[in-house]
Short mmCIF file of C-alpha atoms in Angstrom, two decimals:
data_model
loop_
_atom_site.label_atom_id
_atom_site.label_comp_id
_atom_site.label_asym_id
_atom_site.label_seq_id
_atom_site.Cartn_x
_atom_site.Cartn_y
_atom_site.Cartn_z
CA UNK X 5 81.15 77.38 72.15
CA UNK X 6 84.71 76.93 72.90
CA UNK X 7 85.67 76.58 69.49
CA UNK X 8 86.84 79.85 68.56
CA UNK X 9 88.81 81.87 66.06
CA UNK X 10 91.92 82.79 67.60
CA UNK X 11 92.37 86.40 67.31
CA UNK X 12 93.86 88.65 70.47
CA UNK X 13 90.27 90.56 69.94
CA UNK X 14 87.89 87.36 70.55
CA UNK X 15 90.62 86.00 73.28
CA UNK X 16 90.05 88.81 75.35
CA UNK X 17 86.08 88.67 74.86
CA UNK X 18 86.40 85.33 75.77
CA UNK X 19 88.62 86.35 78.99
CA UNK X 20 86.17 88.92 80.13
CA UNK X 21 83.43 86.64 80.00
CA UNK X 22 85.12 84.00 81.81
CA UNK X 23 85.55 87.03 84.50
CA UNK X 24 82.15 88.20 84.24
CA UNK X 25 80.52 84.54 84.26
CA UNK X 26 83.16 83.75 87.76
CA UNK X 27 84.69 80.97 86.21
CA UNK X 28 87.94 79.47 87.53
CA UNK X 29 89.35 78.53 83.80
CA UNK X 30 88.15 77.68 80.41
CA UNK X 31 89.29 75.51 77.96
CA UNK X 32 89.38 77.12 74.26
CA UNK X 33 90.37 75.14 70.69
CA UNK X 34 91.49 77.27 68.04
CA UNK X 35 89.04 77.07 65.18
CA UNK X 36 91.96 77.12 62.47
CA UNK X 37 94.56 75.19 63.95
CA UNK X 38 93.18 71.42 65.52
CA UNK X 39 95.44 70.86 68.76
CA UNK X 40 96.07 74.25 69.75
CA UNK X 41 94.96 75.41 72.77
CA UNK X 42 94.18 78.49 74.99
CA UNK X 43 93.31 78.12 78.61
CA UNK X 44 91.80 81.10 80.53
CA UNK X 45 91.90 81.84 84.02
CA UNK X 46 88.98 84.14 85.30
CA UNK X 47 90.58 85.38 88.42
CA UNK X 48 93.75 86.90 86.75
CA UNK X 49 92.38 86.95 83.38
CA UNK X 50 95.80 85.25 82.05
CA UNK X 51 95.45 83.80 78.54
CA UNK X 52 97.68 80.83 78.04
CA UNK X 53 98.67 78.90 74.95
CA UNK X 54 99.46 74.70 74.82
CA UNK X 55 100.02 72.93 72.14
CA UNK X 56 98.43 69.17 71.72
CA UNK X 57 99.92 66.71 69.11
CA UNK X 58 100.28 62.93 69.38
CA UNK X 59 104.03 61.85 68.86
CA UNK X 60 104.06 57.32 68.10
CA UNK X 61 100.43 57.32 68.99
CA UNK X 62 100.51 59.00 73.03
CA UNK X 63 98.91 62.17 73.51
CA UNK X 64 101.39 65.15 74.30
CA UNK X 65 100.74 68.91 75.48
CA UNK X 66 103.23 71.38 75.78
CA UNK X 67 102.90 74.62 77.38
CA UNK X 68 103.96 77.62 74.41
CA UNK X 69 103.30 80.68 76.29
CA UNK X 70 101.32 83.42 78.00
CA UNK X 71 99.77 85.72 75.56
CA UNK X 72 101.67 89.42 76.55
CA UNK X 73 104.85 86.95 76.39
CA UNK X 74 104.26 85.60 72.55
CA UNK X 75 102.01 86.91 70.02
CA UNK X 76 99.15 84.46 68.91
CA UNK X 77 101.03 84.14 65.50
CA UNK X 78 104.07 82.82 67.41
CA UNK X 79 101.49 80.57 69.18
CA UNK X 80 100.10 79.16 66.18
CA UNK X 81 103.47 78.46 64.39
CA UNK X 82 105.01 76.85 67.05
CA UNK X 83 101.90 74.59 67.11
CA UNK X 84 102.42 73.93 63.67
CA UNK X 85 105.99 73.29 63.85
CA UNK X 86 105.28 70.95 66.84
CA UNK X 87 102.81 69.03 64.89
CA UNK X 88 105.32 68.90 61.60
CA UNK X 89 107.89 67.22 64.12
CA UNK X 90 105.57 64.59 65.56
CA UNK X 91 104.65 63.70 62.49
CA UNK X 92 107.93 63.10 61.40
CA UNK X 93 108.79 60.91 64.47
CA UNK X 94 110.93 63.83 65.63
CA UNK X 95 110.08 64.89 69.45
CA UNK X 96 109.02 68.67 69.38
CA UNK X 97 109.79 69.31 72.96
CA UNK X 98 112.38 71.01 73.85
CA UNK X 99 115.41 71.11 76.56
CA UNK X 100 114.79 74.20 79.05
CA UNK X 101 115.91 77.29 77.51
CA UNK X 102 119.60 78.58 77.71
CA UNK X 103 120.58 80.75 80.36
CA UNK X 104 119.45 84.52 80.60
CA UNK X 105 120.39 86.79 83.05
CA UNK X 106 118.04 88.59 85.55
CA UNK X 107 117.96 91.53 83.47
CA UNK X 108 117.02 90.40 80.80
CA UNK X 109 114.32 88.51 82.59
CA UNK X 110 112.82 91.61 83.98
CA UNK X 111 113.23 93.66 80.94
CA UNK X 112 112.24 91.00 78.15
CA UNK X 113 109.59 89.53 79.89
CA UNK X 114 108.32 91.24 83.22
CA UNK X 115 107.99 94.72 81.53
CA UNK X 116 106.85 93.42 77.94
CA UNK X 117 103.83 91.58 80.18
CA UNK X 118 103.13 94.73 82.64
CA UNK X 119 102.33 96.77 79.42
CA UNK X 120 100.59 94.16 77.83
CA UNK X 121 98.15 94.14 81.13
CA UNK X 122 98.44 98.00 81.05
CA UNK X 123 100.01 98.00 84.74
CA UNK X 124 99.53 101.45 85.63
CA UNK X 125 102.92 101.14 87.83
CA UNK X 126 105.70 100.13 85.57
CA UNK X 127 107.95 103.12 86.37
CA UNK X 128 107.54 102.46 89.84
CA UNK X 129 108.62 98.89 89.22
CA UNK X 130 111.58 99.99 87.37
CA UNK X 131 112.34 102.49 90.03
CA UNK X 132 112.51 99.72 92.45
CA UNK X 133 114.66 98.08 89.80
CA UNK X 134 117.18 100.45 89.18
CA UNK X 135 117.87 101.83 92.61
CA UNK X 136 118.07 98.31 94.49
CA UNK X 137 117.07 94.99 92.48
CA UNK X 138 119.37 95.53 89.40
CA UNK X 139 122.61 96.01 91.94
CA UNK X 140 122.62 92.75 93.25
CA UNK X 141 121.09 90.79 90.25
CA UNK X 142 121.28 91.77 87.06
CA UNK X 143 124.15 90.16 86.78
CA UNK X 144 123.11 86.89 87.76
CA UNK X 145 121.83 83.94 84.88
CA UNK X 146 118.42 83.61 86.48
CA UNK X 147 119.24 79.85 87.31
CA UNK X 148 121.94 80.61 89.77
CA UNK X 149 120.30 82.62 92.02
CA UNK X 150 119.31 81.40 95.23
CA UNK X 151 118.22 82.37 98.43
CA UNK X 152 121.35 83.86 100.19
CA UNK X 153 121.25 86.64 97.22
CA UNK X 154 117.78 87.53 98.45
CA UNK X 155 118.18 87.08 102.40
CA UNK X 156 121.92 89.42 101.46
CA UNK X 157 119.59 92.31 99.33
CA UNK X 158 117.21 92.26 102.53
CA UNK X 159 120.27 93.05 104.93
CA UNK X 160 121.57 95.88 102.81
CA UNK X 161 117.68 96.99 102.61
CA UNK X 162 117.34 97.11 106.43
CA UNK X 163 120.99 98.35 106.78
CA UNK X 164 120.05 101.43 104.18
CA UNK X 165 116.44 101.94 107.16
CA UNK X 166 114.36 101.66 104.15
CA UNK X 167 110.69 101.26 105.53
CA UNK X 168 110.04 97.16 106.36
CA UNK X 169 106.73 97.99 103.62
CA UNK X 170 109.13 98.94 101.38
CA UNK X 171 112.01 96.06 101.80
CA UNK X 172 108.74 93.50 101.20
CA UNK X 173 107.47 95.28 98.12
CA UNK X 174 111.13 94.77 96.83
CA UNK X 175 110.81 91.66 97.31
CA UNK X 176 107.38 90.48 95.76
CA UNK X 177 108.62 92.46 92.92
CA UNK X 178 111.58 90.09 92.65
CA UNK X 179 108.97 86.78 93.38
CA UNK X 180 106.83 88.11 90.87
CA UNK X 181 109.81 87.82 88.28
CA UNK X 182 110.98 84.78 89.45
CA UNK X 183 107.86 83.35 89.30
CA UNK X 184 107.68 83.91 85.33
CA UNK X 185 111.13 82.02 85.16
CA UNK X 186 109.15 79.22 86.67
CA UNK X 187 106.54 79.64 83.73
CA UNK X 188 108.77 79.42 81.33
CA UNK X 189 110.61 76.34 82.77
CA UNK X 190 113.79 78.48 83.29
CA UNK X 191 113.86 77.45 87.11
CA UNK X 192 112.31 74.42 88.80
CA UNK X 193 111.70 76.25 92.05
CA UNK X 194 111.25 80.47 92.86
CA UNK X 195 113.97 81.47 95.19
CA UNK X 196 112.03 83.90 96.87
CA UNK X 197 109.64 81.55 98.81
CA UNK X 198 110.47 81.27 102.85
CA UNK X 199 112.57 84.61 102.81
CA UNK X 200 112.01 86.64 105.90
CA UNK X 201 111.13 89.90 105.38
CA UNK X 202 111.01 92.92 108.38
CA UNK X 203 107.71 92.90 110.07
CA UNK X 204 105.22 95.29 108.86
CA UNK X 205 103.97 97.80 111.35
CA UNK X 206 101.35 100.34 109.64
CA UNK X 207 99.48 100.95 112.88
CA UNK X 208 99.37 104.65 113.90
CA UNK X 209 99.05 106.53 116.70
CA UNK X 210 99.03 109.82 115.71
CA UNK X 211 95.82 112.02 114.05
CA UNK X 212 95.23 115.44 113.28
CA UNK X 213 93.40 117.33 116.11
CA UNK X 214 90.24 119.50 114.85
CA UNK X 215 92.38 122.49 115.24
CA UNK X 216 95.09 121.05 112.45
CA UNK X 217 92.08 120.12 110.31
CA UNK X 218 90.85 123.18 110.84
CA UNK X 219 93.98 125.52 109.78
CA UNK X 220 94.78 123.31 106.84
CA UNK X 221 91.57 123.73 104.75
CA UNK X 222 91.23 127.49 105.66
CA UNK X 223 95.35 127.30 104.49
CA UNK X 224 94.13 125.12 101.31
CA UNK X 225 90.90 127.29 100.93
CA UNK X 226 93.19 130.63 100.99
CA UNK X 227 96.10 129.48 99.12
CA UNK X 228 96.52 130.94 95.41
CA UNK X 229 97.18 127.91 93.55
CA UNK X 230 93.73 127.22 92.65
CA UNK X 231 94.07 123.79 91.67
CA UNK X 232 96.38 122.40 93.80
CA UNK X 233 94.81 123.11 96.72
CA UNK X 234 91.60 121.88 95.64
CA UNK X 235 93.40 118.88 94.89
CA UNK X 236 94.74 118.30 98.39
CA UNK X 237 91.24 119.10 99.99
CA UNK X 238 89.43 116.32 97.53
CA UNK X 239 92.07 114.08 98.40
CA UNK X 240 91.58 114.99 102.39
CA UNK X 241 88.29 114.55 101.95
CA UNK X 242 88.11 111.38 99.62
CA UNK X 243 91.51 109.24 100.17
CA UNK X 244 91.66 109.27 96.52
CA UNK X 245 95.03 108.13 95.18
CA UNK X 246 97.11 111.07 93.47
CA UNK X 247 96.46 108.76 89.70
CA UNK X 248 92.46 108.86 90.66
CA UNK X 249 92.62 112.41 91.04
CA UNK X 250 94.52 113.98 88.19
CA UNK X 251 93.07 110.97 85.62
CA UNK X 252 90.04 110.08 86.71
CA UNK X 253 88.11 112.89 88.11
CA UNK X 254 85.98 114.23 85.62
CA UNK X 255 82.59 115.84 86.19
CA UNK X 256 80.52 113.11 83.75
CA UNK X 257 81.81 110.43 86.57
CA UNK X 258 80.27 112.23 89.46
CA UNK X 259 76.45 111.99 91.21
CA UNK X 260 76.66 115.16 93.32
CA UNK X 261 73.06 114.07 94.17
CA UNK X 262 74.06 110.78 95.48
CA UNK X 263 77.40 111.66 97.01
CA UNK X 264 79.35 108.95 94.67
CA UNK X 265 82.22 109.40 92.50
CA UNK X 266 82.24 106.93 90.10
CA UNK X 267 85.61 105.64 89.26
CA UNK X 268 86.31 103.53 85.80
CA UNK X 269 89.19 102.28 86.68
CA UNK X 270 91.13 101.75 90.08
CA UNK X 271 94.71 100.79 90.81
CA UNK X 272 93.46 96.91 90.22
CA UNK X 273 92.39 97.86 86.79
CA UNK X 274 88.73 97.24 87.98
CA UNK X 275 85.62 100.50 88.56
CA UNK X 276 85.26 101.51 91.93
CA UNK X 277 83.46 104.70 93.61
CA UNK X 278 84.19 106.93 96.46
#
């Protein structure tokens, strides 16, 4: 049924079996409140609120929110209050909200959302932030940036030799923001699209010989610091990302008999195995 309770518990049953079922989106009504709506995407999992009420007789739906964004309380009373002005020949939607800087943006929306997802790299994102992003525009009210701030952030990027991986992680970072000022009808358009970034070159040339390989385990194998060493050998042997290796090695989630190390949880938030 798609006639639910609306709870944050059953939304994200309903979200994971959306997921598990590979369903592009659902459709759910809240059982207590007639009109309000929750659509579900399977692919990102996103869980997001509309309100439908019928103002003089024409069917209207307005988009409230992601849930990570508002709570589903705030959800269901601005439903409520939408359907109080309707019926009181008042139009509940609103003009596009007042101006708010980039910072706030990032900080009031971005971050609340990465920890709602449990993003496993918010410091890193607020590294990013702080050292390069935040320079050039915090400043700015989100509507008046465009793309010659971006394309002039790029130049300092590649003036400063960051690494051209680097200057385009920046930059999704900032798309990625930008894109939830779209979502919340702050901007018509993201900034970000058709900026050139520094071609990505991640070919290499160079390995270790079997004389290198060599001398660093017997260095690893003879070095004092038990468990650091081991750590660099697993990951030598593995690739295992530093997080998978101090958080998610444990002996219950390894089959020494099969060879597999059985992750629960990967960068992508999904299991994986080595």
């Amino acid at each position: 049924s798609t006639r639910i309770p609306f709870t944050v518990t059953r939304l994200r049953e309903e979200a994971a079996r959306v997921r598990a079922l590979g369903l592009v989106q659902v459709q759910f009504t809240c059982e207590t409140d007639p009109g309000l709506l929750a659509m579900i995407y399977g692919a990102s999992g996103r869980i997001v609120f509309y309100s439908r009420y019928s103002y003089f007789r024409r069917p209207y739906r307005t988009k409230l929110g992601e849930l990570g964004l508002i709570t589903v309380d705030q959800a269901k009373n601005q439903h409520r209050a939408n359907r109080v002005l309707a019926a009181r020949g008042q139009d509940p939607r609103q003009p596009k909200s007042a101006p708010i800087r980039y910072r706030e943006l990032f900080l009031g929306h971005y971050i609340v959302q990465c920890r709602s997802r449990g993003k496993k790299t918010i410091a890193t994102d607020i590294s990013r932030h702080d050292n390069w992003i935040g320079e050039a525009l915090d400043h700015l009210a989100v509507r008046e940036i465009n793309k010659s701030h971006i394309h002039q952030l790029v130049v300092k990027m590649i003036d400063a030799s960051l690494a051209p991986a680097t200057i385009r992680t920046i930059v999704g970072q900032i798309r990625t923001v930008l894109e939830l000022a779209v979502d919340l009808d702050l901007i018509d358009r993201n900034p970000t699209k058709g900026i050139r970034t520094p071609r990505v070159n991640n070919r290499r040339d160079k390995c270790l010989t079997a004389d290198q390989i060599r001398a660093f385990f017997e260095a690893a194998q003879n070095d004092p610091n038990i468990i650091g060493s081991h750590k660099l050998m697993l990951a030598a042997l593995t690739g295992a990302r530093q997080g998978e290796l101090t958080n998610e090695c444990k002996w219950d989630q390894i089959d020494l008999d099969a060879g597999i190390w059985h992750l629960t949880t990967q960068k992508s938030n999904r299991p994986g195995k080595i």
